[in-house]
PDB file of N, CA and C in Angstrom:
ATOM      1  N   MET A 195     -16.480  -8.522   5.305  1.00 97.00           N
ATOM      2  CA  MET A 195     -16.665  -8.702   6.781  1.00 97.00           C
ATOM      3  C   MET A 195     -15.806  -7.772   7.667  1.00 97.00           C
ATOM      4  N   THR A 196     -16.223  -7.203   8.929  1.00 96.00           N
ATOM      5  CA  THR A 196     -15.564  -6.512   9.457  1.00 96.00           C
ATOM      6  C   THR A 196     -15.553  -7.201  10.986  1.00 96.00           C
ATOM      7  N   VAL A 197     -14.297  -7.341  11.641  1.00 96.00           N
ATOM      8  CA  VAL A 197     -14.048  -7.918  12.725  1.00 96.00           C
ATOM      9  C   VAL A 197     -13.195  -7.142  13.844  1.00 96.00           C
ATOM     10  N   ASN A 198     -13.306  -7.170  14.828  1.00 94.00           N
ATOM     11  CA  ASN A 198     -12.135  -6.508  15.947  1.00 94.00           C
ATOM     12  C   ASN A 198     -11.591  -7.787  16.488  1.00 94.00           C
ATOM     13  N   LEU A 199     -10.440  -7.709  16.486  1.00 95.00           N
ATOM     14  CA  LEU A 199      -9.484  -8.933  17.206  1.00 95.00           C
ATOM     15  C   LEU A 199      -8.616  -8.430  18.360  1.00 95.00           C
ATOM     16  N   PHE A 200      -8.678  -8.968  19.283  1.00 94.00           N
ATOM     17  CA  PHE A 200      -7.753  -8.669  20.236  1.00 94.00           C
ATOM     18  C   PHE A 200      -6.446  -9.230  20.092  1.00 94.00           C
ATOM     19  N   SER A 201      -5.454  -8.444  19.775  1.00 91.00           N
ATOM     20  CA  SER A 201      -4.283  -9.035  19.135  1.00 91.00           C
ATOM     21  C   SER A 201      -3.196  -9.484  20.248  1.00 91.00           C
ATOM     22  N   ARG A 202      -3.453  -9.434  21.477  1.00 90.00           N
ATOM     23  CA  ARG A 202      -2.537 -10.017  22.405  1.00 90.00           C
ATOM     24  C   ARG A 202      -3.224 -11.461  22.923  1.00 90.00           C
ATOM     25  N   HIS A 203      -4.237 -11.747  22.546  1.00 92.00           N
ATOM     26  CA  HIS A 203      -5.030 -13.103  22.695  1.00 92.00           C
ATOM     27  C   HIS A 203      -4.326 -13.991  22.012  1.00 92.00           C
ATOM     28  N   LYS A 204      -4.044 -15.250  22.666  1.00 93.00           N
ATOM     29  CA  LYS A 204      -3.475 -16.442  21.910  1.00 93.00           C
ATOM     30  C   LYS A 204      -4.305 -16.957  20.786  1.00 93.00           C
ATOM     31  N   SER A 205      -5.344 -16.582  20.524  1.00 94.00           N
ATOM     32  CA  SER A 205      -6.109 -16.990  19.362  1.00 94.00           C
ATOM     33  C   SER A 205      -6.020 -16.116  18.171  1.00 94.00           C
ATOM     34  N   PHE A 206      -5.254 -14.945  18.522  1.00 94.00           N
ATOM     35  CA  PHE A 206      -5.030 -13.923  17.284  1.00 94.00           C
ATOM     36  C   PHE A 206      -4.627 -14.319  16.172  1.00 94.00           C
ATOM     37  N   GLU A 207      -3.398 -15.043  16.014  1.00 94.00           N
ATOM     38  CA  GLU A 207      -2.905 -15.654  14.769  1.00 94.00           C
ATOM     39  C   GLU A 207      -3.713 -16.724  14.080  1.00 94.00           C
ATOM     40  N   VAL A 208      -4.548 -17.561  14.839  1.00 96.00           N
ATOM     41  CA  VAL A 208      -5.396 -18.823  14.225  1.00 96.00           C
ATOM     42  C   VAL A 208      -6.456 -17.904  13.606  1.00 96.00           C
ATOM     43  N   ASN A 209      -7.153 -17.149  14.471  1.00 95.00           N
ATOM     44  CA  ASN A 209      -8.196 -16.359  14.094  1.00 95.00           C
ATOM     45  C   ASN A 209      -7.884 -15.666  12.517  1.00 95.00           C
ATOM     46  N   LEU A 210      -7.020 -15.187  12.483  1.00 95.00           N
ATOM     47  CA  LEU A 210      -6.401 -14.414  11.426  1.00 95.00           C
ATOM     48  C   LEU A 210      -6.084 -15.141  10.292  1.00 95.00           C
ATOM     49  N   LYS A 211      -5.586 -16.278  10.530  1.00 95.00           N
ATOM     50  CA  LYS A 211      -5.319 -17.315   9.428  1.00 95.00           C
ATOM     51  C   LYS A 211      -6.586 -17.808   8.883  1.00 95.00           C
ATOM     52  N   LYS A 212      -7.533 -17.928   9.801  1.00 96.00           N
ATOM     53  CA  LYS A 212      -8.721 -18.597   9.400  1.00 96.00           C
ATOM     54  C   LYS A 212      -9.523 -17.515   8.311  1.00 96.00           C
ATOM     55  N   ILE A 213      -9.781 -16.261   8.829  1.00 96.00           N
ATOM     56  CA  ILE A 213     -10.237 -15.355   8.076  1.00 96.00           C
ATOM     57  C   ILE A 213      -9.546 -15.192   6.813  1.00 96.00           C
ATOM     58  N   CYS A 214      -8.428 -15.306   6.820  1.00 94.00           N
ATOM     59  CA  CYS A 214      -7.538 -15.112   5.392  1.00 94.00           C
ATOM     60  C   CYS A 214      -7.825 -16.164   4.487  1.00 94.00           C
ATOM     61  N   GLU A 215      -7.904 -17.673   5.084  1.00 96.00           N
ATOM     62  CA  GLU A 215      -8.349 -18.687   4.260  1.00 96.00           C
ATOM     63  C   GLU A 215      -9.877 -18.562   3.713  1.00 96.00           C
ATOM     64  N   ALA A 216     -10.720 -18.156   4.614  1.00 96.00           N
ATOM     65  CA  ALA A 216     -11.914 -18.070   3.965  1.00 96.00           C
ATOM     66  C   ALA A 216     -12.247 -16.798   3.044  1.00 96.00           C
ATOM     67  N   PHE A 217     -11.348 -16.020   3.047  1.00 96.00           N
ATOM     68  CA  PHE A 217     -11.524 -14.814   2.030  1.00 96.00           C
ATOM     69  C   PHE A 217     -10.408 -14.797   1.008  1.00 96.00           C
ATOM     70  N   GLY A 218      -9.724 -16.012   0.885  1.00 93.00           N
ATOM     71  CA  GLY A 218      -8.762 -15.886  -0.157  1.00 93.00           C
ATOM     72  C   GLY A 218      -7.744 -14.794   0.131  1.00 93.00           C
ATOM     73  N   ASN A 219      -7.234 -14.571   1.198  1.00 92.00           N
ATOM     74  CA  ASN A 219      -6.240 -13.600   1.820  1.00 92.00           C
ATOM     75  C   ASN A 219      -6.663 -12.152   1.360  1.00 92.00           C
ATOM     76  N   ARG A 220      -8.077 -11.911   1.179  1.00 94.00           N
ATOM     77  CA  ARG A 220      -8.274 -10.373   0.776  1.00 94.00           C
ATOM     78  C   ARG A 220      -8.721  -9.879   2.120  1.00 94.00           C
ATOM     79  N   VAL A 221      -7.513  -9.635   2.929  1.00 94.00           N
ATOM     80  CA  VAL A 221      -7.878  -9.088   4.337  1.00 94.00           C
ATOM     81  C   VAL A 221      -7.020  -7.965   4.583  1.00 94.00           C
ATOM     82  N   LEU A 222      -7.803  -6.786   4.964  1.00 92.00           N
ATOM     83  CA  LEU A 222      -6.796  -5.505   5.257  1.00 92.00           C
ATOM     84  C   LEU A 222      -6.639  -5.559   6.820  1.00 92.00           C
ATOM     85  N   LEU A 223      -5.555  -5.114   7.454  1.00 91.00           N
ATOM     86  CA  LEU A 223      -5.734  -4.995   8.798  1.00 91.00           C
ATOM     87  C   LEU A 223      -5.379  -3.489   9.149  1.00 91.00           C
ATOM     88  N   PHE A 224      -6.054  -2.952  10.042  1.00 89.00           N
ATOM     89  CA  PHE A 224      -5.669  -1.665  10.586  1.00 89.00           C
ATOM     90  C   PHE A 224      -4.698  -1.606  11.788  1.00 89.00           C
ATOM     91  N   PRO A 225      -3.862  -0.840  11.922  1.00 86.00           N
ATOM     92  CA  PRO A 225      -2.974  -0.762  13.068  1.00 86.00           C
ATOM     93  C   PRO A 225      -3.564  -1.037  14.252  1.00 86.00           C
ATOM     94  N   GLU A 226      -2.740  -1.632  15.300  1.00 87.00           N
ATOM     95  CA  GLU A 226      -3.305  -2.047  16.469  1.00 87.00           C
ATOM     96  C   GLU A 226      -3.565  -0.677  17.365  1.00 87.00           C
ATOM     97  N   SER A 227      -4.714  -0.611  17.953  1.00 82.00           N
ATOM     98  CA  SER A 227      -5.092   0.653  18.732  1.00 82.00           C
ATOM     99  C   SER A 227      -4.511   0.463  20.127  1.00 82.00           C
ATOM    100  N   HIS A 228      -4.757   1.487  20.949  1.00 80.00           N
ATOM    101  CA  HIS A 228      -3.975   1.738  22.342  1.00 80.00           C
ATOM    102  C   HIS A 228      -4.492   0.427  23.123  1.00 80.00           C
ATOM    103  N   ASP A 229      -5.628  -0.008  22.877  1.00 86.00           N
ATOM    104  CA  ASP A 229      -6.204  -1.172  23.679  1.00 86.00           C
ATOM    105  C   ASP A 229      -6.135  -2.453  23.335  1.00 86.00           C
ATOM    106  N   CYS A 230      -5.119  -2.564  21.983  1.00 90.00           N
ATOM    107  CA  CYS A 230      -4.762  -3.955  21.699  1.00 90.00           C
ATOM    108  C   CYS A 230      -5.719  -4.611  20.829  1.00 90.00           C
ATOM    109  N   ASN A 231      -6.704  -3.712  20.087  1.00 92.00           N
ATOM    110  CA  ASN A 231      -7.520  -4.216  19.293  1.00 92.00           C
ATOM    111  C   ASN A 231      -7.098  -3.990  17.787  1.00 92.00           C
ATOM    112  N   VAL A 232      -7.242  -4.986  16.951  1.00 93.00           N
ATOM    113  CA  VAL A 232      -6.935  -4.876  15.447  1.00 93.00           C
ATOM    114  C   VAL A 232      -8.198  -4.958  14.697  1.00 93.00           C
ATOM    115  N   VAL A 233      -8.537  -4.088  13.836  1.00 93.00           N
ATOM    116  CA  VAL A 233      -9.593  -4.083  12.784  1.00 93.00           C
ATOM    117  C   VAL A 233      -9.178  -4.869  11.765  1.00 93.00           C
ATOM    118  N   ALA A 234      -9.950  -6.155  11.459  1.00 94.00           N
ATOM    119  CA  ALA A 234      -9.550  -6.672  10.098  1.00 94.00           C
ATOM    120  C   ALA A 234     -10.806  -6.594   9.318  1.00 94.00           C
ATOM    121  N   ILE A 235     -10.762  -6.273   7.968  1.00 95.00           N
ATOM    122  CA  ILE A 235     -11.701  -6.170   7.278  1.00 95.00           C
ATOM    123  C   ILE A 235     -11.515  -7.283   5.961  1.00 95.00           C
ATOM    124  N   ALA A 236     -12.343  -8.080   5.777  1.00 96.00           N
ATOM    125  CA  ALA A 236     -12.224  -9.119   4.658  1.00 96.00           C
ATOM    126  C   ALA A 236     -13.120  -8.816   3.556  1.00 96.00           C
ATOM    127  N   PHE A 237     -12.663  -9.273   2.279  1.00 96.00           N
ATOM    128  CA  PHE A 237     -13.519  -8.780   1.025  1.00 96.00           C
ATOM    129  C   PHE A 237     -13.726 -10.128   0.286  1.00 96.00           C
ATOM    130  N   LYS A 238     -14.913 -10.083  -0.433  1.00 95.00           N
ATOM    131  CA  LYS A 238     -15.438 -11.036  -1.332  1.00 95.00           C
ATOM    132  C   LYS A 238     -15.783 -10.157  -2.511  1.00 95.00           C
ATOM    133  N   GLY A 239     -16.048 -10.787  -3.622  1.00 93.00           N
ATOM    134  CA  GLY A 239     -16.454 -10.067  -4.853  1.00 93.00           C
ATOM    135  C   GLY A 239     -15.433  -9.344  -5.743  1.00 93.00           C
ATOM    136  N   PRO A 240     -15.627  -8.404  -6.557  1.00 93.00           N
ATOM    137  CA  PRO A 240     -14.692  -7.841  -7.452  1.00 93.00           C
ATOM    138  C   PRO A 240     -13.329  -7.350  -6.669  1.00 93.00           C
ATOM    139  N   LYS A 241     -12.463  -7.446  -7.282  1.00 92.00           N
ATOM    140  CA  LYS A 241     -11.159  -7.047  -6.764  1.00 92.00           C
ATOM    141  C   LYS A 241     -11.213  -5.504  -6.731  1.00 92.00           C
ATOM    142  N   LEU A 242     -10.568  -4.892  -5.815  1.00 90.00           N
ATOM    143  CA  LEU A 242     -10.498  -3.642  -5.637  1.00 90.00           C
ATOM    144  C   LEU A 242      -9.245  -2.995  -5.926  1.00 90.00           C
ATOM    145  N   LYS A 243      -8.940  -1.831  -6.525  1.00 92.00           N
ATOM    146  CA  LYS A 243      -7.620  -1.155  -6.716  1.00 92.00           C
ATOM    147  C   LYS A 243      -7.769   0.224  -6.455  1.00 92.00           C
ATOM    148  N   ALA A 244      -6.881   0.946  -5.838  1.00 92.00           N
ATOM    149  CA  ALA A 244      -7.048   2.326  -5.803  1.00 92.00           C
ATOM    150  C   ALA A 244      -5.547   2.967  -5.469  1.00 92.00           C
ATOM    151  N   GLU A 245      -5.178   3.929  -6.151  1.00 92.00           N
ATOM    152  CA  GLU A 245      -3.928   4.737  -5.878  1.00 92.00           C
ATOM    153  C   GLU A 245      -4.102   5.304  -4.538  1.00 92.00           C
ATOM    154  N   TRP A 246      -2.947   5.312  -3.672  1.00 90.00           N
ATOM    155  CA  TRP A 246      -3.069   5.746  -2.364  1.00 90.00           C
ATOM    156  C   TRP A 246      -3.358   7.346  -2.401  1.00 90.00           C
ATOM    157  N   LYS A 247      -3.064   8.094  -3.361  1.00 92.00           N
ATOM    158  CA  LYS A 247      -3.347   9.490  -3.602  1.00 92.00           C
ATOM    159  C   LYS A 247      -4.997   9.467  -3.519  1.00 92.00           C
ATOM    160  N   ALA A 248      -5.727   8.702  -4.199  1.00 94.00           N
ATOM    161  CA  ALA A 248      -7.193   8.779  -4.303  1.00 94.00           C
ATOM    162  C   ALA A 248      -7.770   8.360  -2.785  1.00 94.00           C
ATOM    163  N   VAL A 249      -6.995   7.273  -2.078  1.00 92.00           N
ATOM    164  CA  VAL A 249      -7.523   6.926  -0.943  1.00 92.00           C
ATOM    165  C   VAL A 249      -7.437   8.017   0.143  1.00 92.00           C
ATOM    166  N   SER A 250      -6.287   8.796  -0.005  1.00 93.00           N
ATOM    167  CA  SER A 250      -5.986   9.929   1.067  1.00 93.00           C
ATOM    168  C   SER A 250      -7.082  10.841   0.706  1.00 93.00           C
ATOM    169  N   LYS A 251      -7.500  11.083  -0.462  1.00 95.00           N
ATOM    170  CA  LYS A 251      -8.530  12.203  -0.766  1.00 95.00           C
ATOM    171  C   LYS A 251      -9.667  11.908  -0.133  1.00 95.00           C
ATOM    172  N   ARG A 252     -10.286  10.513  -0.165  1.00 94.00           N
ATOM    173  CA  ARG A 252     -11.381   9.998   0.181  1.00 94.00           C
ATOM    174  C   ARG A 252     -11.318  10.103   1.747  1.00 94.00           C
ATOM    175  N   ALA A 253     -10.125   9.722   2.441  1.00 93.00           N
ATOM    176  CA  ALA A 253     -10.176   9.919   3.857  1.00 93.00           C
ATOM    177  C   ALA A 253     -10.247  11.346   4.416  1.00 93.00           C
ATOM    178  N   LYS A 254      -9.728  12.337   3.558  1.00 95.00           N
ATOM    179  CA  LYS A 254      -9.854  13.645   4.011  1.00 95.00           C
ATOM    180  C   LYS A 254     -11.349  14.158   3.867  1.00 95.00           C
ATOM    181  N   LEU A 255     -12.131  13.514   2.934  1.00 95.00           N
ATOM    182  CA  LEU A 255     -13.572  14.061   2.781  1.00 95.00           C
ATOM    183  C   LEU A 255     -14.278  13.386   3.990  1.00 95.00           C
ATOM    184  N   ILE A 256     -14.033  11.952   4.535  1.00 95.00           N
ATOM    185  CA  ILE A 256     -14.569  11.622   5.613  1.00 95.00           C
ATOM    186  C   ILE A 256     -14.391  12.188   7.000  1.00 95.00           C
ATOM    187  N   LEU A 257     -12.996  12.522   6.873  1.00 94.00           N
ATOM    188  CA  LEU A 257     -12.581  13.403   8.175  1.00 94.00           C
ATOM    189  C   LEU A 257     -13.275  14.702   8.283  1.00 94.00           C
ATOM    190  N   GLU A 258     -13.544  15.446   7.161  1.00 95.00           N
ATOM    191  CA  GLU A 258     -14.430  16.707   7.158  1.00 95.00           C
ATOM    192  C   GLU A 258     -15.869  16.427   7.329  1.00 95.00           C
ATOM    193  N   LYS A 259     -16.288  15.250   6.919  1.00 96.00           N
ATOM    194  CA  LYS A 259     -17.868  15.051   7.272  1.00 96.00           C
ATOM    195  C   LYS A 259     -17.925  14.648   8.658  1.00 96.00           C
ATOM    196  N   THR A 260     -17.141  13.644   9.238  1.00 96.00           N
ATOM    197  CA  THR A 260     -17.453  12.820  10.449  1.00 96.00           C
ATOM    198  C   THR A 260     -16.508  13.380  11.508  1.00 96.00           C
ATOM    199  N   GLY A 261     -15.341  13.806  11.205  1.00 93.00           N
ATOM    200  CA  GLY A 261     -14.452  13.988  12.446  1.00 93.00           C
ATOM    201  C   GLY A 261     -13.642  12.987  12.788  1.00 93.00           C
ATOM    202  N   LEU A 262     -14.040  11.776  12.158  1.00 88.00           N
ATOM    203  CA  LEU A 262     -13.102  10.750  12.351  1.00 88.00           C
ATOM    204  C   LEU A 262     -11.541  10.871  11.937  1.00 88.00           C
ATOM    205  N   SER A 263     -10.608  10.384  12.608  1.00 84.00           N
ATOM    206  CA  SER A 263      -9.242  10.473  12.243  1.00 84.00           C
ATOM    207  C   SER A 263      -8.691   9.508  11.105  1.00 84.00           C
ATOM    208  N   THR A 264      -9.532   9.584   9.960  1.00 87.00           N
ATOM    209  CA  THR A 264      -9.119   8.646   8.673  1.00 87.00           C
ATOM    210  C   THR A 264      -7.968   9.089   8.220  1.00 87.00           C
ATOM    211  N   ASN A 265      -7.427  10.384   8.333  1.00 80.00           N
ATOM    212  CA  ASN A 265      -6.259  10.608   7.575  1.00 80.00           C
ATOM    213  C   ASN A 265      -4.952   9.796   8.285  1.00 80.00           C
ATOM    214  N   LYS A 266      -5.299   9.231   9.532  1.00 82.00           N
ATOM    215  CA  LYS A 266      -4.300   8.455  10.127  1.00 82.00           C
ATOM    216  C   LYS A 266      -4.334   7.056   9.595  1.00 82.00           C
ATOM    217  N   TRP A 267      -5.546   6.661   9.190  1.00 85.00           N
ATOM    218  CA  TRP A 267      -5.743   5.284   8.678  1.00 85.00           C
ATOM    219  C   TRP A 267      -5.260   5.094   7.443  1.00 85.00           C
ATOM    220  N   VAL A 268      -5.104   5.869   6.735  1.00 87.00           N
ATOM    221  CA  VAL A 268      -4.428   5.605   5.324  1.00 87.00           C
ATOM    222  C   VAL A 268      -2.971   4.989   5.396  1.00 87.00           C
ATOM    223  N   SER A 269      -2.169   5.999   6.168  1.00 85.00           N
ATOM    224  CA  SER A 269      -0.636   5.449   6.370  1.00 85.00           C
ATOM    225  C   SER A 269      -0.649   4.101   7.201  1.00 85.00           C
ATOM    226  N   GLY A 270      -1.619   3.957   8.206  1.00 85.00           N
ATOM    227  CA  GLY A 270      -1.557   2.855   8.923  1.00 85.00           C
ATOM    228  C   GLY A 270      -1.979   1.623   8.183  1.00 85.00           C
ATOM    229  N   ILE A 271      -2.897   1.423   7.163  1.00 87.00           N
ATOM    230  CA  ILE A 271      -3.164   0.532   6.488  1.00 87.00           C
ATOM    231  C   ILE A 271      -1.968   0.136   5.379  1.00 87.00           C
ATOM    232  N   SER A 272      -1.606   1.139   4.728  1.00 85.00           N
ATOM    233  CA  SER A 272      -0.382   0.856   3.691  1.00 85.00           C
ATOM    234  C   SER A 272       0.758   0.036   4.701  1.00 85.00           C
ATOM    235  N   ARG A 273       1.100   0.572   5.728  1.00 84.00           N
ATOM    236  CA  ARG A 273       2.280  -0.074   6.495  1.00 84.00           C
ATOM    237  C   ARG A 273       1.728  -1.383   7.173  1.00 84.00           C
ATOM    238  N   GLU A 274       0.575  -1.713   7.531  1.00 83.00           N
ATOM    239  CA  GLU A 274       0.409  -2.948   8.317  1.00 83.00           C
ATOM    240  C   GLU A 274      -0.060  -3.885   7.401  1.00 83.00           C
ATOM    241  N   ASN A 275      -0.201  -3.706   6.040  1.00 81.00           N
ATOM    242  CA  ASN A 275      -0.602  -4.869   4.935  1.00 81.00           C
ATOM    243  C   ASN A 275       0.672  -5.049   4.029  1.00 81.00           C
ATOM    244  N   ALA A 276       1.019  -6.149   3.820  1.00 77.00           N
ATOM    245  CA  ALA A 276       2.234  -6.600   2.913  1.00 77.00           C
ATOM    246  C   ALA A 276       1.564  -6.381   1.398  1.00 77.00           C
ATOM    247  N   ARG A 277       2.553  -5.791   0.586  1.00 77.00           N
ATOM    248  CA  ARG A 277       2.319  -5.473  -0.816  1.00 77.00           C
ATOM    249  C   ARG A 277       1.368  -4.467  -1.075  1.00 77.00           C
ATOM    250  N   GLN A 278       1.124  -3.561  -0.183  1.00 78.00           N
ATOM    251  CA  GLN A 278       0.314  -2.494  -0.251  1.00 78.00           C
ATOM    252  C   GLN A 278       0.940  -1.130  -0.534  1.00 78.00           C
ATOM    253  N   GLU A 279       2.374  -1.491  -0.624  1.00 75.00           N
ATOM    254  CA  GLU A 279       3.000  -0.151  -0.871  1.00 75.00           C
ATOM    255  C   GLU A 279       2.905   0.934  -1.740  1.00 75.00           C
ATOM    256  N   LEU A 280       2.482   0.432  -2.983  1.00 81.00           N
ATOM    257  CA  LEU A 280       2.299   1.283  -4.090  1.00 81.00           C
ATOM    258  C   LEU A 280       1.057   1.697  -4.397  1.00 81.00           C
ATOM    259  N   ARG A 281      -0.001   0.796  -4.129  1.00 87.00           N
ATOM    260  CA  ARG A 281      -1.466   1.040  -4.165  1.00 87.00           C
ATOM    261  C   ARG A 281      -2.207   0.231  -3.343  1.00 87.00           C
ATOM    262  N   LEU A 282      -3.342   0.502  -3.013  1.00 89.00           N
ATOM    263  CA  LEU A 282      -4.366  -0.191  -2.310  1.00 89.00           C
ATOM    264  C   LEU A 282      -5.089  -1.436  -3.269  1.00 89.00           C
ATOM    265  N   ALA A 283      -4.610  -2.603  -3.121  1.00 87.00           N
ATOM    266  CA  ALA A 283      -5.069  -3.671  -3.973  1.00 87.00           C
ATOM    267  C   ALA A 283      -5.686  -4.785  -3.173  1.00 87.00           C
ATOM    268  N   ILE A 284      -6.947  -5.064  -3.164  1.00 88.00           N
ATOM    269  CA  ILE A 284      -7.542  -6.228  -2.418  1.00 88.00           C
ATOM    270  C   ILE A 284      -8.502  -6.874  -3.121  1.00 88.00           C
TER     271      ILE A 284
END
């Protein structure tokens, strides 16, 4: 599930907690954008693990094909999510 949350709204923490409960804490947050939005991606199914080097390589390919600033997303995801310092594991 992917959802856009307004980080400055009083319901932000409650909504995030409910999403985490529904998805067994398998939720990744993107850094807050300039307009106070936080994208949360929640996962079900098999566990996913990837070294940050591989994630960065994939982000570079997406950047080249789409022009999206995915190279910035990788560092933001690792920074915003607890226990993701060594590898992406969700």
